[in-house]
Coordinates of C-alpha atoms and ligand atoms in Angstrom, one line a residue:
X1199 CA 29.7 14.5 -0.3
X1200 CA 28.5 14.3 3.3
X1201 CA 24.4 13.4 3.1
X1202 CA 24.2 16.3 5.8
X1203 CA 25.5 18.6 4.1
X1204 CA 22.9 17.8 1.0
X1205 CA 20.0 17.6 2.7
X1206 CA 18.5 19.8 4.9
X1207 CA 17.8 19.6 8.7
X1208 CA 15.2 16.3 8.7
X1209 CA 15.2 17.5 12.9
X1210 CA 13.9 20.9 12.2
X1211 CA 11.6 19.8 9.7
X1212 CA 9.6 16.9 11.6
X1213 CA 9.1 19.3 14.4
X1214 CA 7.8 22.4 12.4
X1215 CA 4.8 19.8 10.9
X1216 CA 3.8 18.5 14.7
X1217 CA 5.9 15.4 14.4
X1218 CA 8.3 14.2 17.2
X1219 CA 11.7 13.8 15.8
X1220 CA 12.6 11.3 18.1
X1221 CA 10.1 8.7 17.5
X1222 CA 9.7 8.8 13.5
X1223 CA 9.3 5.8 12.2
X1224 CA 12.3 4.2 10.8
X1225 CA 10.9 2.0 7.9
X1226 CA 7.5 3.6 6.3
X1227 CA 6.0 1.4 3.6
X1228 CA 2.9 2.3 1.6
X1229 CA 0.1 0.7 -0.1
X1230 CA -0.5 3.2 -3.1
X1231 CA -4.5 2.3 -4.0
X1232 CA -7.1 3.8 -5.6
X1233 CA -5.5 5.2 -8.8
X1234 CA -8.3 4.1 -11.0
X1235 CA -11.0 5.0 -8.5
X1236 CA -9.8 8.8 -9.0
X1237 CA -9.9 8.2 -12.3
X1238 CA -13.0 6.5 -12.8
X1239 CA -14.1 9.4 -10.6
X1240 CA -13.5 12.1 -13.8
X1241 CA -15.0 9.7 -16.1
X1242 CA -11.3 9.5 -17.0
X1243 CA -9.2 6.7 -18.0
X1244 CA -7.5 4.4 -15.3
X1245 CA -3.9 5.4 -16.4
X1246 CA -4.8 8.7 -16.1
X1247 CA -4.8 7.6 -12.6
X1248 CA -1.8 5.9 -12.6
X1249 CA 0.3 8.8 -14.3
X1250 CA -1.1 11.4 -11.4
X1251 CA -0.1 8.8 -8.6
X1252 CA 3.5 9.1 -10.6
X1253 CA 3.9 12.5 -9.3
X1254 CA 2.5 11.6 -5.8
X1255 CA 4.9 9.6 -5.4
X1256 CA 7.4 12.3 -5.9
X1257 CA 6.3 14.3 -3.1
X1258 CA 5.6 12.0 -0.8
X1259 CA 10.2 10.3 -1.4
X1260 CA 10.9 13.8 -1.0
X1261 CA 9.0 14.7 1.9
X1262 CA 10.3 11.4 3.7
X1263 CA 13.6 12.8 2.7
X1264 CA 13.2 16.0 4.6
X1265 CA 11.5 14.1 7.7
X1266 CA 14.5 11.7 8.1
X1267 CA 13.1 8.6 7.4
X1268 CA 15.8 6.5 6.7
X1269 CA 13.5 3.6 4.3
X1270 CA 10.4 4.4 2.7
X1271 CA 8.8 1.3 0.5
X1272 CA 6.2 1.6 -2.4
X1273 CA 4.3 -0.9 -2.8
X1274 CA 3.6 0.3 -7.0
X1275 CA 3.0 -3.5 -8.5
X1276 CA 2.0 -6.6 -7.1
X1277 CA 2.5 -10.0 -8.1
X1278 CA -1.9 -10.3 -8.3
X1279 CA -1.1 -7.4 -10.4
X1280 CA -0.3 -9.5 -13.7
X1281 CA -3.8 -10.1 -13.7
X1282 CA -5.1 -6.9 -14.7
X1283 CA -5.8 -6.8 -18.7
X1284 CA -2.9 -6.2 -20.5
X1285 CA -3.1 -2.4 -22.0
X1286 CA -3.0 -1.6 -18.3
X1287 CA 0.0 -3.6 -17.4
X1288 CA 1.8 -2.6 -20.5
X1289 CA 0.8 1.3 -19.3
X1290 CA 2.1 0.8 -16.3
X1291 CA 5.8 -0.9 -17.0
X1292 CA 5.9 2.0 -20.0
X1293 CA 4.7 4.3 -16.7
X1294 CA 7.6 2.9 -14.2
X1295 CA 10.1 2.8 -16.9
X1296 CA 9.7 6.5 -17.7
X1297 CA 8.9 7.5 -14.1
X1298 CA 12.6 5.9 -13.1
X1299 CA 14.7 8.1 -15.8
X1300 CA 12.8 11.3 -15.4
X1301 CA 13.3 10.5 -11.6
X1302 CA 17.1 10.5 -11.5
X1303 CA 18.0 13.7 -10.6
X1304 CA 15.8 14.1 -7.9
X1305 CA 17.0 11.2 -6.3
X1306 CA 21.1 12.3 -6.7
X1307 CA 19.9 15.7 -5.5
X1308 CA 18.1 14.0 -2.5
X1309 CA 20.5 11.9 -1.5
X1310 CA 18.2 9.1 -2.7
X1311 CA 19.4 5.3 -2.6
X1312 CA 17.0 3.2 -4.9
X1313 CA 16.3 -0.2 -4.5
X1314 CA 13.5 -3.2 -5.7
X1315 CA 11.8 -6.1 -4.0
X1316 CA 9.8 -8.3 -6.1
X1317 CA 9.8 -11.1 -8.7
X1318 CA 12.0 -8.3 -11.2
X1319 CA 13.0 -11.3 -13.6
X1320 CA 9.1 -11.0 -14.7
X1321 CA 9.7 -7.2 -15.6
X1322 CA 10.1 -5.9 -19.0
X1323 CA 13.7 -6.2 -20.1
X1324 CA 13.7 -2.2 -20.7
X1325 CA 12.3 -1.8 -17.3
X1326 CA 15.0 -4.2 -16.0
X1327 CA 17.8 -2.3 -17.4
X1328 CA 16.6 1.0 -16.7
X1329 CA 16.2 0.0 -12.9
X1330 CA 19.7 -1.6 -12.7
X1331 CA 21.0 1.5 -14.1
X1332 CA 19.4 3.8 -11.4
X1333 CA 20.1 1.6 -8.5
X1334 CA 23.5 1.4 -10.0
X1335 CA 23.9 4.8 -10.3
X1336 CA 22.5 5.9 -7.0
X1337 CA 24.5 2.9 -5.2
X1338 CA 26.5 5.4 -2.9
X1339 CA 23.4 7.9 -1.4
X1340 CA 23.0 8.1 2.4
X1341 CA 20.2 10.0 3.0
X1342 CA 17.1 7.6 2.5
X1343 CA 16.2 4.0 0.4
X1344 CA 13.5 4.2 -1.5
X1345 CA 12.6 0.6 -2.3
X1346 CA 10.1 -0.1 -4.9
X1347 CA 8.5 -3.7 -4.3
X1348 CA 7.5 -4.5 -8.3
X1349 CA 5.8 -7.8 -9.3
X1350 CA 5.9 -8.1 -5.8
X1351 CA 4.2 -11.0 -3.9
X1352 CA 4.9 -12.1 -0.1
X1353 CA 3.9 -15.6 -0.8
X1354 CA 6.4 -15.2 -3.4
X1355 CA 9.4 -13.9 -1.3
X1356 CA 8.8 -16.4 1.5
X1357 CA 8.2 -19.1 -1.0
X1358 CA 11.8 -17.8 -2.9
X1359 CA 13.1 -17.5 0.5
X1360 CA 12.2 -21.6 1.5
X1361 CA 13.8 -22.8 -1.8
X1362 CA 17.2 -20.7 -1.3
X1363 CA 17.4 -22.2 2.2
X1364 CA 16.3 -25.6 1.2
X1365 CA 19.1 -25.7 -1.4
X1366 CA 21.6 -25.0 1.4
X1367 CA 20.4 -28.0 3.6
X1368 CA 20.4 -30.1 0.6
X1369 CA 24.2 -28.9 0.3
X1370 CA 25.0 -30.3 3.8
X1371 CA 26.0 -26.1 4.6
X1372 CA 23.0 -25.9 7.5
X1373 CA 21.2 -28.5 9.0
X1374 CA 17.2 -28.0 9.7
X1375 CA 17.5 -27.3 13.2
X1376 CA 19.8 -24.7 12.7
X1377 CA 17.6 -22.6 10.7
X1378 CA 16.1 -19.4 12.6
X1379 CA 13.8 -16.9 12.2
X1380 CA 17.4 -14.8 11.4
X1381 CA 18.2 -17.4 8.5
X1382 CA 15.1 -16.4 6.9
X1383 CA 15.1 -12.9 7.3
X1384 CA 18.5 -13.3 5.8
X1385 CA 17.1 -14.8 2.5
X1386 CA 14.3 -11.9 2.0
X1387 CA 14.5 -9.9 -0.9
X1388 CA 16.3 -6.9 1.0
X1389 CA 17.9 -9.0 3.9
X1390 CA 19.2 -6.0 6.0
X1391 CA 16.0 -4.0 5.7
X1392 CA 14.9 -2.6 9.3
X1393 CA 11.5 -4.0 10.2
X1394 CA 8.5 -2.1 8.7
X1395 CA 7.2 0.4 11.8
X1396 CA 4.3 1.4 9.9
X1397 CA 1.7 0.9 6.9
X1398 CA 0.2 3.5 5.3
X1399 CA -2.6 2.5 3.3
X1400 CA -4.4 4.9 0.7
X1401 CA -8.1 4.7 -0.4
X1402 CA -9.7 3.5 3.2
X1403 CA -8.7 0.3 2.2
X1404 CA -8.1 -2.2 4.9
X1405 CA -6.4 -5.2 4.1
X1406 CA -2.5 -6.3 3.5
X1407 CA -3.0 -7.6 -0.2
X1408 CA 0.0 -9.3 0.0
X1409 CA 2.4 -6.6 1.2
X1410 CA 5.5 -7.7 3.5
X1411 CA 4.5 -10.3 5.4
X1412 CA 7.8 -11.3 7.1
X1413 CA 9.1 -7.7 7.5
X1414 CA 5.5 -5.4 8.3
X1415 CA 4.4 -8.6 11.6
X1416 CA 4.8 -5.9 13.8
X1417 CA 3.7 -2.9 11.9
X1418 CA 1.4 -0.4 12.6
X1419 CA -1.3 -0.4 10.4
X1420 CA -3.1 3.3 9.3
X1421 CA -5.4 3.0 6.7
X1422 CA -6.4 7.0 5.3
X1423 CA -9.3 7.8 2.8
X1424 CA -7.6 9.8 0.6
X1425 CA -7.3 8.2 -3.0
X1426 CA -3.7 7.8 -4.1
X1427 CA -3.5 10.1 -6.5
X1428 CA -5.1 12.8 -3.8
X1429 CA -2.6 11.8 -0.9
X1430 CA -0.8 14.9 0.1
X1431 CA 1.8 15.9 2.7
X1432 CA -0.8 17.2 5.3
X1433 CA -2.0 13.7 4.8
X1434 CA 0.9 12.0 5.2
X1435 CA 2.0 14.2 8.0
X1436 CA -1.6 13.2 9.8
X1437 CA -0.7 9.4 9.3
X1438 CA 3.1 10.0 10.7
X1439 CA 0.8 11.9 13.8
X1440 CA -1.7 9.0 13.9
X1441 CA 2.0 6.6 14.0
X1442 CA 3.3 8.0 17.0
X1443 CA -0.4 8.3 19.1
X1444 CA -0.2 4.6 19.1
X1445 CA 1.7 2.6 21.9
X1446 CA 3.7 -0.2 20.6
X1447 CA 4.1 -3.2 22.6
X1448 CA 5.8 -6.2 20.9
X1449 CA 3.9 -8.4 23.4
X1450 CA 5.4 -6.8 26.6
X1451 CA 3.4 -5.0 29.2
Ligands
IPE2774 C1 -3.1 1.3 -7.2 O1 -4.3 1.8 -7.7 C2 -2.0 1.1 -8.2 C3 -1.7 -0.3 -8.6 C4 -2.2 -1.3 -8.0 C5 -0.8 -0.5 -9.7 P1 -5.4 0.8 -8.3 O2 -5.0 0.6 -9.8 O3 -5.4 -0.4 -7.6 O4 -6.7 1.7 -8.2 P2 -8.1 1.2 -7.7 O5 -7.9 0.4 -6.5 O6 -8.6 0.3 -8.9 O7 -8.9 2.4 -7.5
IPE2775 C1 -2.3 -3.5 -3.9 O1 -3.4 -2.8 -4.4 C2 -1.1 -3.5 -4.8 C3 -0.5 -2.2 -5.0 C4 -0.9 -1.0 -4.5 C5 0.5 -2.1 -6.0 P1 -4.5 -3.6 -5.3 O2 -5.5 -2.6 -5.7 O3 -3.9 -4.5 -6.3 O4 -5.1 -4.6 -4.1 P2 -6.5 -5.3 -4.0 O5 -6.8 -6.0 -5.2 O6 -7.5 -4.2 -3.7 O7 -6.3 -6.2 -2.8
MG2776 MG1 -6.6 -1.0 -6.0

């Protein structure tokens, strides 16, 4: 089915909310933090943090969806993650695995391509299956990619990256000086990813933590106050504002 057809009038939409629908950003990736601070907040629980970003994470894909944005990345585990104690990390894949199944029909009825950065051979084999399945079955939507980086590390996917290309010299297939900033963008975990135009980071944290180092080097940075679980779509909306007040200048003049 035509993706137009399916989803409604991303034009209309980024205009109604005070957003010019001619300079959205094409590639919007987000540094979900501060799940356990809202917990901790209640007195509650840290998953119970976790399980509200879940549903956070909901409205914010399809709210990208209806602005047009054509990749949206969630950063939802890091490679510095594994260090967290285990309940929690065993929480979380339980969390991601169930998150992915419920999530399926919203992404077919969004139009919703899925895919995964990260270290994924560290995942939970029923995590791994599930997400084959769903990026399997949502192979052929048009509309957006959501892209979940998971056991994700950008140490780890420029370090990955170094060893794929250093096989292929040792092969004789490229020599040194032929390799290019285009030969290592071609070994990244999503090779044909548009650059990262901006970073959204939750809980007024300021820092990268590891996020996309090759793909976000000319991001715009926007760090918000909201905790995760708190971030809404006035919020998001404001950041996507806050995006387009800011000149970009690659290094020109
Ligand atoms: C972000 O929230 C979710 C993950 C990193 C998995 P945190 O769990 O980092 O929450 P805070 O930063 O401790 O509040
Ligand atoms: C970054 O948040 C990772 C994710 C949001 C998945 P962290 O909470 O793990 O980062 P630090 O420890 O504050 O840098
Ligand atoms: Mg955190």
């Amino acid at each position: 089915m035509d993706h137009v057809t399916k989803v409604a009038q991303p034009i209309a939409h980024a205009t109604a909310v005070g957003l010019d629908s001619s300079r959205l950003p094409r590639h919007v990736a987000i540094i979900m933090d501060g799940n356990g601070r809202w917990a901790k907040s209640r007195t509650w629980d840290r998953t119970r943090g976790h399980q509200q970003g879940a549903e956070v994470v909901r409205s914010i894909t399809t709210e990208s969806v209806k602005l047009g944005i054509a990749r949206l990345t969630l950063y939802a585990f890091s490679s510095e993650n594994w260090s967290r104690p285990p309940a929690e990390i065993d929480f979380l894949m339980e969390l991601l695995d169930r998150f992915l199944k419920n999530e399926l029909p919203t992404l077919q009825e969004n139009d919703v391509r899925l895919e995964a950065i990260g270290s994924l051979q560290r995942l939970p084999l029923n995590v791994r299956k599930t997400l084959d399945r769903i990026i399997n079955t949502t192979a052929q939507n048009k509309s957006m990619v959501l892209c979940l980086a998971l056991s994700y590390g950008g140490r780890d996917e420029l370090t990955d990256a170094c060893r794929a290309i250093a096989r292929e010299v040792q092969a004789g297939r490229i020599a040194p000086e032929e390799i290019t900033p285009q030969t290592i963008q071609s070994h990244l975990y999503a090779p044909h990813a548009h650059d990262v135009d901006v970073v959204i980071r939750t809980a007024g944290e300021q820092r990268m933590s590891n996020f996309l180092p090759w793909e976000a080097t000319y991001a715009e940075f926007i760090s918000v106050a909201p905790l995760w679980p708190d971030f809404g779509i006035a919020a998001y909306h404001a950041a996507l504002q806050e995006f387009q007040r800011r000149e970009r200048r690659f290094g020109g003049v």
